[in-house]
């Protein structure tokens, strides 16, 4: 605060930046992301606090938010940060971090500016990747909530962002139908058919509070079919098949997840993390082979055929790991099964799916799966 006073006309004390990775980052990965942000903002001599919370199942099933509290004024130079056009600049940083750490592109409304800035910084390969994955003008999913929804919720004092976040967390953490009923009851929200086929809508007595597929960021039919399987009585409560009174009227304390349930969910997330880490390494290695084939790291030139074979093997290994994560999320029984059983089952599913691929598309031969190692096991 002394630095803030000394700086001329500075009115902002701190910037709060949060980063939402798809998986839990290691300490080295956190340091890399933070360094990318500080380099872009020229803020290495500014006060900084970095923290993340790991005390609960992650909202939406994604990785923990990484929070950065960044002082606006440097106590060394007494100069304020230049935060002009900070949003597209930070989107450029996140595009670079996604390429280096996760291997999955995220659309941005500033895509054109991000691509131009990446090329200017000598990261043309990352710009090429974004264009290949998303196009020059990416399609951005419809927002979970509109401005009019936010204003309407504020007018009746309804916590709309918190409601949608908690609903997504419950869905991704395999909550029971009774838990959903209790949650909706506490918020005075009902499930109703939407204004289009297969749309599942949530309504407060005074306002619309969201559609399931938009809150989950899923294709509408996927969300609909999963809801039919998981919460059938809630969906058809207005058709003469309501929830039992014991389920719908039970107190929040009775239906609230127990400590054992929370531990089980956290254990599930740890198992998913153990698969997501090598999965991300495979993705980033494959991207390096595609967009920077001359920088393989071995020191010896690799022929185009060898590169193609390795890319196909990496892609197949990625498919197996992604299917293993899907099996963990869909069936709690896999929590007590050995990792080798999980990977073999995932590999069989991937192989059967590959049989439907047209013959003009080259794929790796069966059995040629990249050797992906996680602590204490390998497929």
XYZ file of C-alpha atoms in Angstrom:
379
model
C 0.000 0.000 0.000
C 2.982 2.302 0.514
C 3.952 1.680 -3.086
C 0.404 2.454 -4.163
C 0.540 5.782 -2.357
C 3.869 6.658 -3.925
C 2.714 5.914 -7.478
C 1.184 8.842 -9.296
C -2.564 8.599 -9.954
C -2.671 4.814 -9.336
C -6.106 3.798 -8.092
C -5.924 -0.008 -8.411
C -4.190 -1.949 -5.650
C -4.390 -5.549 -6.881
C -5.339 -7.621 -9.914
C -7.033 -10.951 -9.269
C -6.396 -13.385 -12.124
C -7.701 -16.937 -12.099
C -6.687 -19.753 -14.404
C -8.865 -22.815 -14.982
C -6.746 -25.728 -16.211
C -8.396 -28.937 -17.360
C -6.414 -30.994 -14.844
C -4.411 -30.567 -11.666
C -1.097 -28.930 -12.484
C 2.231 -29.979 -11.026
C 4.400 -27.433 -9.228
C 6.622 -27.074 -12.315
C 3.587 -26.517 -14.545
C 2.191 -23.901 -12.170
C 5.546 -22.123 -12.219
C 5.572 -22.200 -16.025
C 2.072 -20.716 -16.320
C 2.794 -18.015 -13.742
C 6.041 -17.098 -15.504
C 4.197 -16.793 -18.834
C 1.701 -14.392 -17.228
C 4.374 -12.304 -15.515
C 6.449 -12.113 -18.696
C 3.491 -10.930 -20.754
C 2.554 -8.268 -18.193
C 6.180 -7.352 -17.396
C 5.372 -7.925 -13.742
C 8.299 -9.923 -12.359
C 9.097 -7.164 -9.832
C 5.492 -6.762 -8.666
C 3.997 -8.317 -5.501
C 2.504 -11.736 -6.243
C 0.526 -14.368 -4.358
C -0.368 -17.710 -6.001
C -2.734 -20.234 -4.434
C -5.231 -23.003 -5.273
C -7.706 -24.870 -3.090
C -7.663 -28.666 -3.003
C -10.034 -29.304 -0.128
C -13.142 -30.405 -2.055
C -14.205 -32.193 -5.243
C -13.561 -29.839 -8.099
C -16.485 -27.854 -9.438
C -17.546 -29.264 -12.777
C -15.014 -32.074 -12.593
C -12.294 -29.855 -14.010
C -9.037 -28.919 -12.363
C -8.728 -26.525 -9.437
C -8.712 -22.848 -10.176
C -5.268 -21.295 -9.892
C -5.515 -17.836 -8.325
C -2.979 -15.059 -8.885
C -3.102 -11.876 -6.798
C -0.825 -9.391 -8.535
C 0.124 -6.020 -7.123
C -0.576 -3.173 -9.547
C 2.429 -1.104 -8.462
C 5.970 -2.367 -8.068
C 7.545 -1.562 -4.665
C 10.934 -1.451 -6.423
C 10.242 0.838 -9.376
C 7.006 2.447 -8.137
C 5.619 1.978 -11.637
C 2.128 0.662 -12.328
C 1.406 -2.238 -14.662
C 0.488 -1.525 -18.263
C -2.800 -3.429 -18.447
C -4.059 -2.052 -21.740
C -5.817 -4.779 -23.766
C -5.121 -7.160 -20.910
C -7.860 -9.641 -21.872
C -6.558 -10.586 -25.362
C -2.987 -10.552 -24.026
C -3.882 -13.036 -21.310
C -5.821 -15.158 -23.820
C -2.622 -15.347 -25.865
C -0.745 -16.531 -22.780
C -3.367 -19.187 -22.110
C -3.216 -20.391 -25.720
C 0.525 -20.859 -25.357
C 0.101 -22.597 -21.987
C -2.549 -24.906 -23.455
C -0.158 -25.910 -26.238
C 2.753 -26.516 -23.872
C 0.899 -28.215 -21.010
C -2.523 -29.575 -22.003
C -2.589 -30.045 -25.755
C -6.211 -28.879 -26.079
C -7.208 -25.622 -27.753
C -9.792 -23.298 -26.219
C -11.739 -20.849 -28.413
C -11.344 -17.154 -27.739
C -13.338 -14.175 -28.922
C -9.961 -12.526 -29.597
C -8.732 -15.373 -31.798
C -7.483 -13.106 -34.607
C -5.502 -10.892 -32.225
C -4.139 -13.911 -30.371
C -2.894 -15.494 -33.609
C -1.232 -12.270 -34.750
C 0.460 -11.797 -31.369
C 1.700 -15.404 -31.297
C 3.276 -15.025 -34.742
C 4.886 -11.733 -33.701
C 6.411 -13.478 -30.659
C 7.900 -16.289 -32.769
C 5.248 -18.829 -31.806
C 3.839 -19.355 -35.281
C 3.506 -23.099 -34.664
C 1.036 -22.393 -31.841
C -0.906 -20.033 -34.130
C -1.040 -22.747 -36.817
C -2.331 -25.213 -34.229
C -5.108 -22.845 -33.117
C -6.224 -22.307 -36.714
C -6.206 -26.044 -37.454
C -8.172 -26.836 -34.304
C -10.595 -23.923 -34.147
C -10.471 -22.051 -37.444
C -9.808 -18.364 -37.954
C -13.210 -17.514 -36.444
C -13.870 -20.152 -33.760
C -17.329 -21.246 -32.724
C -17.857 -20.232 -29.108
C -20.432 -22.135 -27.102
C -23.534 -20.305 -26.007
C -23.063 -18.823 -22.531
C -24.395 -20.674 -19.522
C -26.264 -17.535 -18.537
C -27.151 -14.362 -20.400
C -27.000 -10.802 -19.112
C -30.780 -10.718 -18.841
C -30.714 -13.910 -16.747
C -28.131 -12.343 -14.435
C -30.160 -9.154 -14.021
C -33.380 -11.094 -13.390
C -31.636 -13.250 -10.777
C -30.191 -10.197 -9.057
C -33.632 -8.601 -8.936
C -35.024 -11.498 -6.869
C -31.772 -12.115 -4.986
C -31.226 -15.567 -6.500
C -27.542 -16.773 -6.500
C -27.482 -17.818 -10.166
C -23.712 -18.366 -10.651
C -23.467 -20.375 -7.442
C -26.512 -22.465 -8.385
C -25.133 -23.382 -11.811
C -21.665 -24.127 -10.439
C -23.037 -26.390 -7.696
C -25.349 -28.163 -10.151
C -22.409 -28.911 -12.436
C -20.294 -30.110 -9.513
C -23.054 -32.476 -8.377
C -23.475 -33.815 -11.902
C -19.775 -34.445 -12.442
C -19.347 -36.022 -9.011
C -21.997 -38.720 -9.704
C -24.474 -37.451 -7.121
C -27.601 -39.523 -6.515
C -31.097 -38.516 -7.603
C -31.984 -37.881 -3.952
C -29.064 -35.471 -3.657
C -30.255 -33.627 -6.771
C -33.781 -33.460 -5.355
C -32.492 -32.026 -2.095
C -30.311 -29.485 -3.891
C -33.152 -28.316 -6.158
C -35.546 -28.191 -3.215
C -33.204 -26.007 -1.156
C -32.995 -23.576 -4.070
C -36.736 -23.761 -4.844
C -35.991 -24.853 -8.428
C -38.026 -27.277 -10.545
C -37.077 -29.370 -13.585
C -39.235 -28.686 -16.651
C -39.117 -29.456 -20.393
C -37.352 -26.776 -22.405
C -38.620 -24.886 -25.433
C -36.913 -27.350 -27.798
C -36.846 -31.166 -27.969
C -34.596 -32.849 -25.384
C -33.802 -29.570 -23.640
C -33.989 -29.876 -19.842
C -34.666 -26.543 -18.166
C -34.494 -25.377 -14.569
C -37.018 -22.827 -13.308
C -37.261 -20.808 -10.124
C -40.824 -19.594 -9.466
C -39.838 -16.151 -10.740
C -37.238 -16.852 -13.417
C -35.467 -19.309 -15.733
C -32.145 -20.368 -14.225
C -30.520 -22.448 -16.970
C -30.587 -25.411 -19.348
C -28.770 -28.602 -18.399
C -26.737 -29.002 -21.598
C -25.507 -25.400 -21.459
C -24.560 -25.612 -17.803
C -22.638 -28.832 -18.495
C -21.216 -27.639 -21.835
C -22.498 -30.825 -23.505
C -24.368 -31.629 -26.692
C -28.079 -31.507 -25.918
C -28.854 -35.159 -26.714
C -25.921 -36.368 -24.570
C -27.136 -34.421 -21.548
C -30.728 -35.540 -22.152
C -29.948 -39.268 -22.337
C -27.725 -39.146 -19.262
C -30.434 -37.303 -17.348
C -32.965 -39.956 -18.371
C -30.678 -42.552 -16.824
C -29.682 -40.673 -13.665
C -32.685 -38.544 -12.627
C -35.726 -40.122 -14.341
C -38.224 -39.356 -11.561
C -37.195 -35.712 -11.433
C -37.711 -35.401 -15.182
C -41.175 -36.936 -15.064
C -42.348 -35.540 -11.733
C -45.052 -33.509 -13.499
C -46.368 -36.631 -15.271
C -47.820 -38.314 -12.216
C -44.586 -39.987 -11.139
C -43.206 -37.703 -8.430
C -40.326 -38.497 -6.139
C -41.156 -40.278 -2.941
C -41.947 -37.894 -0.146
C -39.076 -39.339 1.835
C -36.690 -38.412 -0.976
C -38.051 -35.015 -1.916
C -38.756 -33.744 1.573
C -35.733 -35.154 3.363
C -33.637 -32.615 5.133
C -30.424 -31.309 3.643
C -28.537 -32.859 6.549
C -29.813 -36.355 5.717
C -29.075 -36.124 1.982
C -25.875 -34.127 2.313
C -22.864 -36.177 1.125
C -21.056 -37.819 4.001
C -17.359 -37.516 4.728
C -16.948 -40.976 3.206
C -18.680 -39.792 0.022
C -16.398 -36.781 -0.204
C -13.329 -38.940 0.305
C -14.531 -41.307 -2.408
C -14.986 -38.417 -4.835
C -11.564 -37.013 -4.041
C -10.055 -40.480 -4.500
C -11.768 -40.683 -7.886
C -10.300 -37.321 -8.842
C -6.828 -38.508 -7.812
C -7.150 -41.547 -10.067
C -8.298 -39.338 -12.915
C -5.355 -36.990 -12.286
C -2.974 -39.957 -12.477
C -4.249 -40.676 -15.995
C -4.594 -37.082 -17.148
C -0.931 -36.266 -16.516
C 0.505 -38.793 -18.998
C -2.396 -38.037 -21.334
C -1.368 -34.383 -21.469
C 2.260 -35.369 -22.098
C 1.197 -37.538 -25.028
C -0.890 -34.714 -26.509
C 1.865 -32.134 -26.262
C 4.423 -34.569 -27.709
C 2.126 -35.303 -30.646
C 1.619 -31.583 -31.266
C 5.391 -31.068 -31.224
C 5.832 -33.804 -33.838
C 3.130 -32.256 -36.030
C 4.000 -28.569 -35.763
C 7.732 -28.684 -34.909
C 9.005 -31.937 -36.447
C 12.557 -30.608 -36.571
C 12.670 -30.250 -32.784
C 12.253 -33.840 -31.630
C 14.903 -33.531 -28.916
C 16.779 -36.685 -29.899
C 19.434 -34.879 -31.924
C 19.036 -37.313 -34.813
C 16.836 -36.631 -37.849
C 13.625 -38.651 -38.039
C 12.094 -39.588 -41.353
C 8.549 -38.443 -42.193
C 7.389 -42.075 -42.097
C 8.785 -42.568 -38.603
C 7.142 -39.347 -37.459
C 3.793 -40.466 -38.928
C 3.998 -43.841 -37.198
C 4.773 -42.224 -33.866
C 1.954 -39.718 -34.249
C -0.507 -42.557 -34.895
C 0.747 -44.500 -31.884
C 0.468 -41.445 -29.667
C -3.077 -40.774 -30.891
C -4.087 -44.361 -30.133
C -2.588 -44.185 -26.639
C -4.451 -40.909 -26.045
C -7.722 -42.582 -27.038
C -7.141 -45.403 -24.557
C -6.370 -43.022 -21.691
C -9.401 -40.858 -22.503
C -11.623 -43.928 -22.574
C -10.164 -45.061 -19.223
C -11.126 -41.709 -17.693
C -14.607 -42.092 -19.140
C -14.952 -45.559 -17.584
C -13.874 -44.224 -14.184
C -16.483 -41.465 -14.333
C -19.292 -43.726 -15.532
C -18.857 -46.739 -13.249
C -17.763 -46.477 -9.626
C -16.848 -50.174 -9.739
C -13.631 -49.298 -11.516
C -12.435 -47.563 -8.355
C -11.601 -50.957 -6.810
C -10.242 -52.566 -9.972
C -6.527 -52.668 -10.846
C -5.302 -50.031 -13.271
C -4.194 -52.721 -15.711
C -7.781 -54.052 -15.949
C -9.025 -50.526 -16.570
C -6.513 -49.890 -19.339
C -7.163 -53.254 -21.007
C -10.905 -52.623 -21.018
C -10.364 -49.146 -22.446
C -8.038 -50.573 -25.098
C -10.658 -53.101 -26.203
C -13.270 -50.362 -26.550
C -10.889 -48.226 -28.611
C -10.014 -51.207 -30.830
C -13.665 -52.044 -31.483
C -14.385 -48.406 -32.328
C -11.417 -48.330 -34.725
C -13.028 -51.115 -36.758
C -15.574 -48.582 -38.001
C -12.910 -46.205 -39.347
C -12.899 -46.098 -43.186
C -9.918 -47.976 -44.687
C -8.568 -44.849 -46.405
C -7.703 -43.392 -42.989
C -4.442 -44.803 -41.677
C -4.385 -45.924 -38.065
C -1.804 -47.680 -35.925
C -1.735 -51.471 -36.017
C -3.518 -53.191 -33.180
C -1.327 -53.741 -30.193
C 0.950 -50.835 -31.059
C 0.077 -48.731 -28.056
C 2.485 -46.113 -26.771
C 4.118 -47.183 -23.519
C 2.361 -44.822 -21.112
C 3.584 -45.146 -17.532
C 1.941 -43.866 -14.405
C 3.346 -44.503 -10.935
C 3.207 -48.223 -10.126
C 1.501 -49.325 -13.329
C 1.649 -49.329 -17.091
C -0.840 -50.515 -19.734
